[in-house]
Amino acid sequence: MANIEIDGKQIEVENGCTVIEAARRAGVYIPHFCYHKKLSIAANCRMCLVQIEKAPKPMPACATTVAEGMKVYTASEMAVKAQKGVMEFLLINHPLDCPICDQGGECELQDQAVGYGSSASRFHEEKRVVLHKDIGPLVSAEEMSRCINCTRCVRFGQEIAGQMELGQAFRGEHAEIMTFVNGSVNSELSGNMIDICPVGALTSKPFRYTARSWELSRRRSVSPHDSLGSNLAVQVRNNRVMRVLPIENEDINECWLSDKDRFSYEGLNSNERLTRPMLKQDGKWQEVEWQTALEFVANGLRQIKDGAGAEQIGALATPHSTLEELYLLQKLLRGIGSHNVDFRLRQSDFSADGKQAGTHPHPNLPPEGEGATVSSDGGEPRQFLPWLGMSVADLGKADRLLIIGSFLRKDHPLLAQRIRQAVKKGAQVSVIHSTDDDLLMNVAHKNIVAPNAMADALAQVAQDVAAKNNAGISGSLLSGERVVVLLGNFAQQHPQAAQLQSLAQQIAAATNGKFGFLGEAANSVGAYLAHALPGTQGMNAATMLSSPRKAYILLNAEPELDCANPQQAMAAMQAADLVVAISAYKHHAVDYADVLLPSAPFSETSGTFVSTEGRVQSFKGAVKPQGEARPAWKILRVLGNLLNVSGFDQDNSEAVRDAALASVNIVEKLNNILNENVGRAMPDAVGEAHPTKTGGFQRIAEVPIYSADAVVRRAAALQKTRDAAVPRAAMHSAELEKLGVQPGAQVKLSQGQCCVYLYADADDRLPKGAVRVAAGHAATADLGAMFGTITVERA
Amino acid sequence: MSLGSGPVIYTTLDFDQPWTLENYLKVGGYQALRMVLTEKIPPEHIIAEVKTSALRGRGGAGFPTGLKWSFMPRNYQGDKYIVCNTDEGEPGTCKDWDILRYNPHALIEGMAIAAYTMAVKTGYNYVHGEIFEAYERMEAACEEARAAGYLGKDILGTDFEFDLHNHLGYGAYVCGEETALLESIEGKKGQPRYKPPFPASFGLYGKPTTINNTETFSSIPYIIREGGQKFLELGRPNSGGTKLFSVSGHVNNPGNFELPMGTPFRKLLELAGGVRNGHKLKAVIPGGSSMPVLPGEIMMEVDMDYDSIQKAGSYLGSGAVIVMDETVCMVRALERLSYFYYEESCGQCTPCREGTGWLYRIVHRIEHGNGKPEDLDLLLELCDNIAGRTICALGDAAAWPVQGMLKHYRNEFEYHIEHKKCMV
Ligand SMILES: Cc1cc2nc3c(=O)[nH]c(=O)nc-3n(C[C@H](O)[C@H](O)[C@H](O)COP(=O)(O)O)c2cc1C
Ligand code: SF4
Ligand code: SF4
Ligand code: FES
């Protein structure tokens, strides 16, 4: 520790602390531009120059570390002269037309110019002009004359996003920030460059010139997309979401947002929004009053229950729904006598259901939530409730990680970023997966195998760690002190998910590690807590579709995009007597639904998401529901009342949340550990190891980052990114050669009764015998299961 | 072209092909390295010898070489590097070029001794991008040395191992700044790093690294062979040895001259054939274009060593002596100098990126008859706001010429502003 003095204030800070950080803690503001607490020190803007006793010249506070007894003067004559000098230099070539700059009102340069600039310029030469650049649909670089070359954006790319997409080209006054050879910025974290750019050089393409910062009011919210639970500032004008920015939370998203979290708001204002209840009568859609629609639904459900039986009713929800919505949905179903409710729409292996989870260490467990399987004796079986298995902060402290079946960067952009930082500090990452996408971090070991070899690959590691084999993945894990084993979306959706899990569990146990699931969606954990699951008496998502029900309630779900087997899902929807779609959008449901009930997306309702680390985060609506849309929990409450189900009398969403969580000790409920062994499940569903002569391949299906949920699918700018490009069929070039297909040519892919045509890509990092075809996208929605055999032919 | 006590560096010039190994051996070449290796002279002794010699860095900053070497961590596990700076971009300077052309083995031997002293196995020589033929000659010399066992594994039959790689730069002045040079070798854009950390702890590829100028390394064989004391005595206290002076400008016989430190400027000018065509000496930049100009009268009384020139108000710098006769318009001269720094700023830090362009534009305006009286004070204020406020010394280098010119020749600038034309 060092005792130092800043402007007369004494403060004790740790050795190695910078003067700028020490000053911040002492409550002294030092002007700065290039410094950013999450980035390396560049010391290039020189705005932070301060006087330090005994130093002959002013020193940059961001790059100077404290020393015992140091005396710092941030406002002495020397310091202020230096700071004003730098400010003058920064402004000479900067356009002085703040009123027409998009950043105006929230510009660090503008703010500091007020404090350190002078009213008249001594610069009478011609100002420099820097050409604008088109760097993609999200980040605007239209105003590069405003750039002050602080290189924050460059360092962000190199250090946080893991790829240097922007660089400073040319020298001296000609220095310019640009992409490499007119490329675009494609990082899934690119929007953060807008936040950290201190001036109006990099701005938000969708937002720019739509509003001024001071016209916007700011509402706290929580990301409805991935399972991290990023904290959002939703900015609103005239009851419209205009922009989304991060709210800093060091334990969750730090000061970052993924582009999905930041730009998806455009989907909230999409013209596909459903704003009035609609009823299909005589094959024609008509807008109707809420009362009419809801009564129609209640009558329909009652009829089916009375006629065919309640078990003919099923409910499918997405895990992007709120805790309140999911809780009332399952309560409604159970109230009318059906346990057929599930949110695990992309899951294909349910063999862990009903298996005994880790015995609870505390015998006097609080009473379980309604519908949970509880036995009354002390050592009751616990419900299995997959979660991260640790806090996000702890994940960042891991020193050895094994990541199994995860499209990590695209499914969990900010968790990937956290792991990237851990790797920089020396953590080792090993990967077992069916694709080999660049994680933009050093990967110590990897084993890329076809989907049907995943379990064997993992079993090998389990064997190796048990045998203390010091080579490869096993060696890496055994040499760690804080080992983490994680199962990604692909592993959870895999037809042998339970087996992968039990192997992962073994590996973690043998390495004294933590083990967990990278939750698929914003509320995957919350959905478990709400018990939006069939339990032992109902049908799971897959069974509900393979044994079609007569009636379905869809909560925020688009079955052709959200289900593990869209073909089967669509067949079930089409055959059903009654399909009720509670949705914010007029989607495909117009083809098969009977009623469309307009619900409010996360921005228009209060609600709760429980993140993958088990963090319960409630939020309020940022704007009023569009048109006649209503929060889904209210829709369900009315349905409950119309159907005379008890317990549907909450006045507000907080009451629903409290009812859902009243009897739940979340910390104790989160439980990844299965006590029973699971056998090798459904090997057929994975597909064959080697393609047959007819061209049967194992399908590898990711859900592309901007196809994962209903809101993001309609976010216009995100849909223009490279990540949102139409899926292609990627396979090993040797396979393409065997099929006689050139990379770039069309291929015909068939699964079940349907086929689609896609362009082929060669990717020699893919295992042989497999083809990578994304799911969750309209272009592949006619196909069958995400896993399994798929036929590929020359088109 | 050396005089006095005999050359330390340009030792082979009398031969037909001065650059060959054969000729280098004839003038005592590689004796020092052989002695160091076969007698296993302890590294501390070598450093002590270099300290005794008062050898100071010839790249411009004049930092004591022995002291610099002692900063290298001795017991560091892992790679360490030495790097030779032959970027030689300072206008007026062309001495290192001639070392590569005429006595490349002196550099190789000096670096090998340095490598032995600092327990380094790999060295780089960063060669200015526009002197390709010197680079090729250096490459050939390294080949010769390798074949003869002065480079590579088991040097001179001992277990000492050292290899030297030449790296051709791309012609950016700023890459002569030692940390920009390291970035450039690493394949990155040549931009100076903020220091600390200094290269001795975080240098090439993040490893401990010592960077010296070509002339600095090339002085080492003499110091080891003849002793530090003898080198010191060639020059002045605190300015040991000889110095290579690159004399350019309005002299009859421009070129490189190796002379003892402390040689009077008067003598140097005489050796360079005096001012051209009997013109009058007006001004001299004594240490490369970055250093403040001094009027001829002052220079005629100055000795060419670190302390004397500093006392006179400038610096010895790289030893490039730019001579100007009375035909020179100082405004025009400064315009050209300022243009250089404006073009060569790497653009990283604000005062240099913005300030060098501003300085140049003002001087350009004055030169072209558009100056304003307040411009001169503005120039000086901008210099104050640049010098000492930047990441590397290029900022200072841009400011010092302006300050020097305005100190001694302000009247010419005022005349230009008032009359919109030259005084001379
Ligand atoms: C802008 C700039 C350019 C420089 N160019 C050179 C150069 O061309 N050659 C050189 O030896 N040193 C140059 N230097 C000095 C080096 O940074 C460094 O001090 C020197 O190479 C160290 O070697 P020495 O101690 O042997 O002088 C330059 C410094 C600056 C700031
Ligand atoms: S674009 Fe913005 S963040 Fe990037 S260097 Fe310029 S001012 Fe800094
Ligand atoms: S002083 Fe000039 S050359 Fe040196 S780092 Fe700064 S901008 Fe680059
Ligand atoms: S904030 Fe310190 S130099 Fe930019």
Coordinates of C-alpha atoms in Angstrom, one line a residue, chain A residues 449-638:
Chain A
V449 CA -16.0 -34.5 -33.3
A450 CA -19.3 -35.4 -34.9
P451 CA -22.4 -35.1 -32.7
N452 CA -22.6 -38.8 -32.2
A453 CA -19.0 -38.9 -31.0
M454 CA -19.5 -36.2 -28.4
A455 CA -20.3 -38.6 -25.6
D456 CA -17.3 -40.8 -26.4
A457 CA -15.0 -37.8 -26.5
L458 CA -16.2 -36.7 -23.1
A459 CA -16.1 -40.2 -21.7
Q460 CA -12.4 -40.3 -22.8
V461 CA -11.7 -37.2 -20.8
A462 CA -13.6 -38.6 -17.8
Q463 CA -11.5 -41.7 -18.0
D464 CA -8.3 -39.7 -18.4
V465 CA -9.0 -37.5 -15.4
A466 CA -9.9 -40.6 -13.3
A467 CA -6.6 -42.1 -14.4
K468 CA -4.7 -38.9 -13.7
N469 CA -3.5 -38.7 -17.3
N470 CA -1.4 -35.6 -17.5
A471 CA -1.8 -35.1 -21.2
G472 CA -4.3 -33.1 -23.3
I473 CA -7.6 -31.9 -21.9
S474 CA -7.2 -34.1 -18.8
G475 CA -3.8 -32.8 -18.1
S476 CA -4.9 -29.2 -18.4
L477 CA -7.9 -29.8 -16.0
L478 CA -5.8 -31.7 -13.5
S479 CA -3.2 -29.0 -13.3
G480 CA -5.9 -26.4 -12.3
E481 CA -6.9 -25.0 -9.0
R482 CA -10.3 -23.6 -10.0
V483 CA -11.6 -25.9 -12.6
V484 CA -14.9 -25.2 -14.4
V485 CA -16.8 -27.6 -16.6
L486 CA -19.6 -26.1 -18.7
L487 CA -22.2 -27.5 -20.9
G488 CA -23.4 -25.2 -23.7
N489 CA -26.6 -25.0 -25.7
F490 CA -25.5 -27.6 -28.1
A491 CA -24.8 -30.1 -25.3
Q492 CA -28.1 -29.3 -23.7
Q493 CA -30.0 -29.8 -27.0
H494 CA -28.1 -32.9 -27.8
P495 CA -30.0 -36.2 -28.0
Q496 CA -27.6 -37.6 -25.3
A497 CA -27.7 -34.5 -23.2
A498 CA -28.2 -36.4 -19.9
Q499 CA -25.3 -38.6 -20.6
L500 CA -23.1 -35.6 -21.5
Q501 CA -24.1 -34.1 -18.3
S502 CA -23.4 -37.0 -16.2
L503 CA -19.9 -37.3 -17.8
A504 CA -19.3 -33.6 -17.3
Q505 CA -20.4 -34.1 -13.7
Q506 CA -17.8 -36.9 -13.3
I507 CA -15.1 -34.8 -14.8
A508 CA -15.8 -31.9 -12.5
A509 CA -15.9 -34.2 -9.5
A510 CA -12.6 -35.8 -10.4
T511 CA -10.9 -32.4 -10.9
N512 CA -12.4 -30.8 -7.8
G513 CA -14.1 -28.5 -10.2
K514 CA -17.4 -26.7 -10.5
F515 CA -19.8 -27.8 -13.1
G516 CA -22.7 -26.0 -14.7
F517 CA -24.9 -25.2 -17.7
L518 CA -24.6 -22.1 -19.8
G519 CA -28.3 -21.4 -19.7
E520 CA -29.9 -21.1 -23.1
A521 CA -32.1 -18.1 -22.5
A522 CA -32.8 -15.1 -20.3
N523 CA -35.2 -17.1 -18.1
S524 CA -34.1 -20.7 -18.4
V525 CA -33.5 -20.9 -14.7
G526 CA -36.6 -18.9 -13.9
A527 CA -38.8 -21.3 -16.0
Y528 CA -37.6 -24.1 -13.8
L529 CA -38.3 -22.1 -10.7
A530 CA -41.8 -21.3 -12.1
H531 CA -42.2 -25.0 -12.7
A532 CA -43.2 -24.6 -16.3
L533 CA -42.4 -28.2 -16.7
P534 CA -44.4 -31.4 -17.1
G535 CA -43.2 -32.9 -13.8
T536 CA -43.9 -36.6 -13.6
Q537 CA -47.4 -36.5 -14.8
G538 CA -47.3 -34.4 -18.0
M539 CA -45.8 -34.5 -21.4
N540 CA -42.5 -32.7 -22.2
A541 CA -42.1 -30.4 -25.2
A542 CA -41.0 -33.2 -27.5
T543 CA -43.7 -35.6 -26.6
M544 CA -46.4 -33.0 -26.9
L545 CA -45.4 -32.6 -30.5
S546 CA -44.6 -36.2 -31.4
S547 CA -48.0 -37.2 -29.9
P548 CA -50.0 -34.3 -31.1
R549 CA -52.4 -32.6 -28.8
K550 CA -55.8 -31.2 -29.8
A551 CA -55.1 -27.8 -28.3
Y552 CA -51.9 -25.8 -27.8
I553 CA -51.2 -22.6 -26.0
L554 CA -48.1 -20.9 -27.3
L555 CA -46.5 -18.4 -25.0
N556 CA -44.1 -16.2 -27.1
A557 CA -43.2 -19.3 -29.0
E558 CA -42.8 -19.6 -32.8
P559 CA -42.8 -23.4 -33.2
E560 CA -41.3 -23.4 -36.6
L561 CA -38.2 -21.5 -35.3
D562 CA -38.1 -22.3 -31.6
C563 CA -38.6 -26.1 -31.5
A564 CA -36.1 -28.9 -31.8
N565 CA -38.0 -30.3 -34.7
P566 CA -39.8 -27.6 -36.6
Q567 CA -41.3 -30.0 -39.1
Q568 CA -43.0 -32.0 -36.4
A569 CA -44.0 -28.9 -34.5
M570 CA -45.7 -27.5 -37.6
A571 CA -47.5 -30.8 -38.3
A572 CA -48.8 -30.8 -34.7
M573 CA -49.9 -27.2 -34.9
Q574 CA -51.7 -27.7 -38.2
A575 CA -53.5 -30.8 -37.0
A576 CA -54.7 -29.2 -33.7
D577 CA -58.3 -28.1 -33.2
L578 CA -57.3 -25.1 -31.2
V579 CA -54.0 -23.1 -31.3
V580 CA -53.8 -20.1 -29.0
A581 CA -50.8 -17.9 -29.7
I582 CA -49.9 -15.4 -27.0
S583 CA -47.4 -13.3 -28.9
A584 CA -46.1 -9.9 -29.5
Y585 CA -45.9 -10.6 -33.2
K586 CA -48.1 -11.6 -36.0
H587 CA -45.9 -14.5 -37.0
H588 CA -46.4 -17.8 -38.9
A589 CA -49.2 -18.5 -36.4
V590 CA -51.5 -16.8 -38.8
D591 CA -51.3 -20.1 -40.8
Y592 CA -52.3 -22.4 -38.1
A593 CA -53.5 -20.6 -35.0
D594 CA -57.1 -19.8 -34.2
V595 CA -56.6 -16.9 -31.8
L596 CA -53.8 -14.4 -31.6
L597 CA -53.5 -12.6 -28.3
P598 CA -51.2 -9.6 -28.5
S599 CA -48.8 -9.7 -25.6
A600 CA -46.3 -7.1 -24.4
P601 CA -42.6 -7.7 -24.9
F602 CA -40.2 -7.2 -22.0
S603 CA -40.1 -3.5 -22.5
E604 CA -43.8 -3.1 -22.1
T605 CA -44.4 -5.2 -19.0
S606 CA -43.0 -5.7 -15.6
G607 CA -41.6 -9.0 -14.9
T608 CA -38.7 -11.1 -13.7
F609 CA -35.9 -13.0 -15.3
V610 CA -33.7 -15.4 -13.3
S611 CA -30.3 -15.5 -14.9
T612 CA -28.1 -18.5 -15.4
E613 CA -26.3 -17.8 -12.2
G614 CA -29.6 -17.8 -10.3
R615 CA -29.9 -14.0 -10.0
V616 CA -33.4 -12.9 -9.7
Q617 CA -33.9 -9.6 -11.5
S618 CA -37.3 -7.8 -11.7
F619 CA -37.9 -4.9 -14.0
K620 CA -40.7 -2.6 -14.8
G621 CA -42.1 -1.8 -18.2
A622 CA -40.2 1.0 -19.9
V623 CA -43.1 2.0 -22.1
K624 CA -46.9 1.3 -22.3
P625 CA -47.9 -1.7 -24.4
Q626 CA -48.4 -0.9 -28.0
G627 CA -51.9 -0.8 -29.3
E628 CA -54.1 -3.1 -27.3
A629 CA -51.3 -5.5 -26.4
R630 CA -51.3 -6.6 -22.8
P631 CA -48.7 -8.1 -20.5
A632 CA -49.0 -11.8 -20.9
W633 CA -49.3 -12.4 -17.2
K634 CA -52.5 -10.3 -17.3
I635 CA -53.8 -12.3 -20.2
L636 CA -53.2 -15.5 -18.4
R637 CA -54.8 -14.1 -15.2
V638 CA -58.0 -13.3 -17.1

